[in-house]
mmCIF file of C-alpha atoms in Angstrom:
data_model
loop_
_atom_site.group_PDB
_atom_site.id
_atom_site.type_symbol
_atom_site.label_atom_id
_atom_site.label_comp_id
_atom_site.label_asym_id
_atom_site.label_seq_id
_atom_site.Cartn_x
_atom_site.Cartn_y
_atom_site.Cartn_z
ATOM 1 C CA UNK A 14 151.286 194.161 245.675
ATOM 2 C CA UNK A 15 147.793 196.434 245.572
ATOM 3 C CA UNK A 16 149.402 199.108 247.570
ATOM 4 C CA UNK A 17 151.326 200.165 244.486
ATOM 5 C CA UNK A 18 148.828 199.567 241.390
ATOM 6 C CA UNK A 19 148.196 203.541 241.695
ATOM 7 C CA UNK A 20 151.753 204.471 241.932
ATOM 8 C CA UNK A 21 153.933 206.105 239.339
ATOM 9 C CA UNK A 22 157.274 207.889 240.806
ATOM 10 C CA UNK A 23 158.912 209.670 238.653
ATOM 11 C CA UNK A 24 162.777 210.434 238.488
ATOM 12 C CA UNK A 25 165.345 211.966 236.561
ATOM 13 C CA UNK A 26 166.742 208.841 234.368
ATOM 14 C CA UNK A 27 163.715 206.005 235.155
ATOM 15 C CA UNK A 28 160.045 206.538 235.654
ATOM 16 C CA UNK A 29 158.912 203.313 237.840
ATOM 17 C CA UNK A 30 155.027 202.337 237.175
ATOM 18 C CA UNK A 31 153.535 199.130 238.649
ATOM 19 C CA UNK A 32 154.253 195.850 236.687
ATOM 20 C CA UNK A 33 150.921 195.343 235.187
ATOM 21 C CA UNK A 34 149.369 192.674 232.360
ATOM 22 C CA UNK A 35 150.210 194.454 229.119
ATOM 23 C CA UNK A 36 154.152 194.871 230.209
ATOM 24 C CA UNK A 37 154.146 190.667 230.599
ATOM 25 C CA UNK A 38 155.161 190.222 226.119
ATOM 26 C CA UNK A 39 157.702 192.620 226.778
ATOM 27 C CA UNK A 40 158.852 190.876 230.056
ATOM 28 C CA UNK A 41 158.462 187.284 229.236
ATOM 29 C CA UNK A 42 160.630 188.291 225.317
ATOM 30 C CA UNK A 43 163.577 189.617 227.657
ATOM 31 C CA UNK A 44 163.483 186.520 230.253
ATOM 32 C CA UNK A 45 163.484 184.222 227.325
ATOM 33 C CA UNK A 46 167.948 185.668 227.150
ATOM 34 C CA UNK A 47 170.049 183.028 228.747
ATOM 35 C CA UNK A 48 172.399 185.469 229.923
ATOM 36 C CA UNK A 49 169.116 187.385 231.951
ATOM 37 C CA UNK A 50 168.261 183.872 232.910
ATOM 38 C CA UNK A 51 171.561 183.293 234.570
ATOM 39 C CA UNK A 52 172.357 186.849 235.967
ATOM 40 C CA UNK A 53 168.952 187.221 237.765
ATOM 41 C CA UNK A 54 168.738 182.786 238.980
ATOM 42 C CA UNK A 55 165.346 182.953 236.652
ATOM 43 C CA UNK A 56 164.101 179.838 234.296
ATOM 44 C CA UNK A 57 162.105 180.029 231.714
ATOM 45 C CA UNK A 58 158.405 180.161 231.723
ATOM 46 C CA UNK A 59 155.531 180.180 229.175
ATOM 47 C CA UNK A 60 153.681 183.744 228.313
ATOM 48 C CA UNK A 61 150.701 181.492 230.266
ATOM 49 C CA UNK A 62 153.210 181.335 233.043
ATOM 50 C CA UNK A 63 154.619 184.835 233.384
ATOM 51 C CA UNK A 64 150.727 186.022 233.343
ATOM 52 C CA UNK A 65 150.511 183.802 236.307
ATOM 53 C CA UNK A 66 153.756 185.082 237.797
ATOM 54 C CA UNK A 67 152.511 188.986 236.715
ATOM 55 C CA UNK A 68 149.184 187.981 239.324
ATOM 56 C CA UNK A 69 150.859 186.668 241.730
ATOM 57 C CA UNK A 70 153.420 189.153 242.148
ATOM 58 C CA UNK A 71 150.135 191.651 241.998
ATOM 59 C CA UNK A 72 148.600 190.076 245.200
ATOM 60 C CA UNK A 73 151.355 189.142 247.423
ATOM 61 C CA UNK A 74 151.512 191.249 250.235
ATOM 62 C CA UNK A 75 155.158 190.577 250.783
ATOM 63 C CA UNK A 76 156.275 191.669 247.072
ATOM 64 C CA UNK A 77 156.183 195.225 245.135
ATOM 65 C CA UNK A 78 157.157 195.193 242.173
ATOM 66 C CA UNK A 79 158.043 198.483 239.350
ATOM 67 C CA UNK A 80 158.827 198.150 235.677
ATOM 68 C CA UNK A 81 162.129 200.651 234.923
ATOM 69 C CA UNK A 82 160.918 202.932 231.746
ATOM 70 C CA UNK A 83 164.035 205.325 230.343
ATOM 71 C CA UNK A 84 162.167 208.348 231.792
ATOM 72 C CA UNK A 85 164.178 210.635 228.476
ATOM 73 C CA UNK A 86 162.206 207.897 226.023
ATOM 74 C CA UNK A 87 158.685 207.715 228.289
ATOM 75 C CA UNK A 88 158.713 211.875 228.404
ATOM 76 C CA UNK A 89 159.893 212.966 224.849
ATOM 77 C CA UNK A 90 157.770 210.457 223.025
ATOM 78 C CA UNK A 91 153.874 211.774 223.436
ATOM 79 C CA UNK A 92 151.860 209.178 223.668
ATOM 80 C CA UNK A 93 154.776 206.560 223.966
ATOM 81 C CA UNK A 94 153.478 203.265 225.522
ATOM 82 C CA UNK A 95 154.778 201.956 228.440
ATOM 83 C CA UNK A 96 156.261 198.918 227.022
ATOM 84 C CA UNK A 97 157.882 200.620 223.965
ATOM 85 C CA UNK A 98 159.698 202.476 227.235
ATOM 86 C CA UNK A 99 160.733 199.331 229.581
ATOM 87 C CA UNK A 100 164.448 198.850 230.391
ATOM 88 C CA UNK A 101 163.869 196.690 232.984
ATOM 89 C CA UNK A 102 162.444 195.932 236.425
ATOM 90 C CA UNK A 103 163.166 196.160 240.404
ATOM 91 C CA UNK A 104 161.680 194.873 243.322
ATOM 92 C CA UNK A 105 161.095 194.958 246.838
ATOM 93 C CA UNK A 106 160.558 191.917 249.236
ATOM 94 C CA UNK A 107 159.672 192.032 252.476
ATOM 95 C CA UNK A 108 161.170 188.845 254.019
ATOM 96 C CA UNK A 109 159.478 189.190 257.257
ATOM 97 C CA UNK A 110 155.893 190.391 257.602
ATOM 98 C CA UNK A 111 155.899 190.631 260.961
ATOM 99 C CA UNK A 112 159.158 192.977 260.395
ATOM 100 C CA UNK A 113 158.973 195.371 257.716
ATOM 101 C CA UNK A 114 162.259 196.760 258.565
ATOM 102 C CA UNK A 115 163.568 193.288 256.859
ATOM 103 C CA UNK A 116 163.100 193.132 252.847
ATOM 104 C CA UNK A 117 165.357 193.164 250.011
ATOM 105 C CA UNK A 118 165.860 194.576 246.946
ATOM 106 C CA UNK A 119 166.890 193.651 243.230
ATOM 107 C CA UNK A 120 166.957 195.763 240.177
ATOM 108 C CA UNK A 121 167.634 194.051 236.732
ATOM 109 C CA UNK A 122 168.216 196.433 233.518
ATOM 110 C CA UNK A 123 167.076 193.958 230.728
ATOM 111 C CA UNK A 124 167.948 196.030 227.602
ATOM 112 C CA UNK A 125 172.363 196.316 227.185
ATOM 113 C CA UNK A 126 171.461 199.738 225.843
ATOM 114 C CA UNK A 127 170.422 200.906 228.896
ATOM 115 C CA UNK A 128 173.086 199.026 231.425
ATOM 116 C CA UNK A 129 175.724 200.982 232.688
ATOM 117 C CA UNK A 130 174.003 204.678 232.653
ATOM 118 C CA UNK A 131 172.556 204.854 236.333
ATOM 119 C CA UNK A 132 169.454 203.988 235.902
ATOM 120 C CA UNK A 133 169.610 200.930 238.513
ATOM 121 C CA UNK A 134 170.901 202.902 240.637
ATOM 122 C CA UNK A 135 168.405 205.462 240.571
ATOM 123 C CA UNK A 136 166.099 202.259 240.758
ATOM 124 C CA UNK A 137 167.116 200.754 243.495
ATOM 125 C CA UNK A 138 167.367 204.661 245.369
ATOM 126 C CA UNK A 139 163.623 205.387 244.285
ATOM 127 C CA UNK A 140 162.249 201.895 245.768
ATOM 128 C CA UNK A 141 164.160 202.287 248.718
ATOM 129 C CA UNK A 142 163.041 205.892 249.485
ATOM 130 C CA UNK A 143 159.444 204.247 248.608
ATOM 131 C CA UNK A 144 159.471 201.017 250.742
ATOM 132 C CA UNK A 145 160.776 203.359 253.719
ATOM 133 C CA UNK A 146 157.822 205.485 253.055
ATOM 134 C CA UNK A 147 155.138 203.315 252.800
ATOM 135 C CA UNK A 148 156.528 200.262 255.603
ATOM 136 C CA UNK A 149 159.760 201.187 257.375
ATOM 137 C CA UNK A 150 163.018 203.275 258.219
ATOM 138 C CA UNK A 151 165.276 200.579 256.999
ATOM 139 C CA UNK A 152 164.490 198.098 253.651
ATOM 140 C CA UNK A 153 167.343 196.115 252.961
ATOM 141 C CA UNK A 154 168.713 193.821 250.361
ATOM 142 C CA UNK A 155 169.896 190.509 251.774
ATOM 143 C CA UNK A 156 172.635 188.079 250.371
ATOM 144 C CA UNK A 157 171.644 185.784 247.754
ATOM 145 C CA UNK A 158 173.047 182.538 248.144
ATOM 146 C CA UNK A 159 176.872 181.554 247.817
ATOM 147 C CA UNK A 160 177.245 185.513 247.014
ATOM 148 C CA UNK A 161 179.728 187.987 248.969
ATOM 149 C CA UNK A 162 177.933 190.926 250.484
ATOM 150 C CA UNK A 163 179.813 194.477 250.799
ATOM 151 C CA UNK A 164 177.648 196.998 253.304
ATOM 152 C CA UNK A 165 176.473 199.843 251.555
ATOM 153 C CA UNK A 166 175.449 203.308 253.242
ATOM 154 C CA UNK A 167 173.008 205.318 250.476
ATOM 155 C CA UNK A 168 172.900 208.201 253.061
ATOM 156 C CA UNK A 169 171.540 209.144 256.734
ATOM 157 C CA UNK A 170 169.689 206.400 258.422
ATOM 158 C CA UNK A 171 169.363 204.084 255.053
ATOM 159 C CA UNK A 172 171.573 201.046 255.188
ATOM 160 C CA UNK A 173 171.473 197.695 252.977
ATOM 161 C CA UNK A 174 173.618 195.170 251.589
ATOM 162 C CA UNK A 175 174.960 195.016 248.275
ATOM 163 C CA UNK A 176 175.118 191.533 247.272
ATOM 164 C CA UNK A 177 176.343 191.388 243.598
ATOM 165 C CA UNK A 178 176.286 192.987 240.382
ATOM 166 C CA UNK A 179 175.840 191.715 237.121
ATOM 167 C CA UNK A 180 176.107 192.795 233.526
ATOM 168 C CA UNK A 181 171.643 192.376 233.329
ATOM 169 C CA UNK A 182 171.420 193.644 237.398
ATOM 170 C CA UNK A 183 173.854 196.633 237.068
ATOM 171 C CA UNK A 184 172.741 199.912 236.826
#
């Protein structure tokens, strides 16, 4: 999506900056992990592919998506690169453009280092307070197929399913 390739939103554990061409060696080495594969319903694709995907995802106007950097890494490192900084990704889909209140939302945390710290969490929390910014009052993650959904209430107003959570989609 174009309405984020200016963004960079900055937190206390992740720094989110919009998934652009030189992350896609970084992205396409982590999807190449069975285990990522399975946890996030992904096959494999060739670099040529994930280039593709990396466009696409660029200029669909129902899709935004962020690359998770470790914000401690991406600020104590001058002059770190963005990639040597990725942990992983999340995204926002808007599953009815004629509704924006309708989307969902997925977070994966590719490198095990990184799992289980909050930083999906703080992920997910950032896109949501930026999707209800930029489209609507309520973005929402709907249930993935064959998966149980729990209701989740993030605070005042927000509200959005939780549908399941994974070693790679934990945060």
């Amino acid at each position: 999506m174009r309405l984020n390739q200016n963004t960079l939103l900055l937190g206390k554990k992740v720094v989110l900056v919009p998934y652009t061409s030189e992350h896609v060696p970084r992205y396409h080495e982590w999807m190449k992990s069975e285990e990522l594969q399975h946890l996030t319903a992904s096959e494999p694709l060739s670099l040529e592919q994930e280039y593709a995907m990396q466009r696409s995802w660029r200029e669909d106007a129902d899709k935004c998506t962020f690359i998770v950097l470790d914000a401690e890494k991406w600020q104590a490192q001058p002059g770190a690169t963005e990639e040597s900084c990725m942990v992983g990704d999340v995204n926002l889909f808007l599953t009815d453009l004629e509704d924006p209140t309708l989307g969902e939302i997925e977070v994966m945390i590719a490198e095990p280092s990184c799992r289980g710290k909050g930083l999906g969490t703080e992920a997910v929390l950032m896109m949501l307070s930026y999707g209800k910014k930029v489209w609507a009052d309520n973005v929402g993650c709907g249930q993935a197929p064959g998966e149980p959904c729990s209701g989740v209430r993030v605070g005042a107003g927000d509200r959005f399913l939780l549908c399941s959570l994974g070693q790679g989609g934990s945060g």
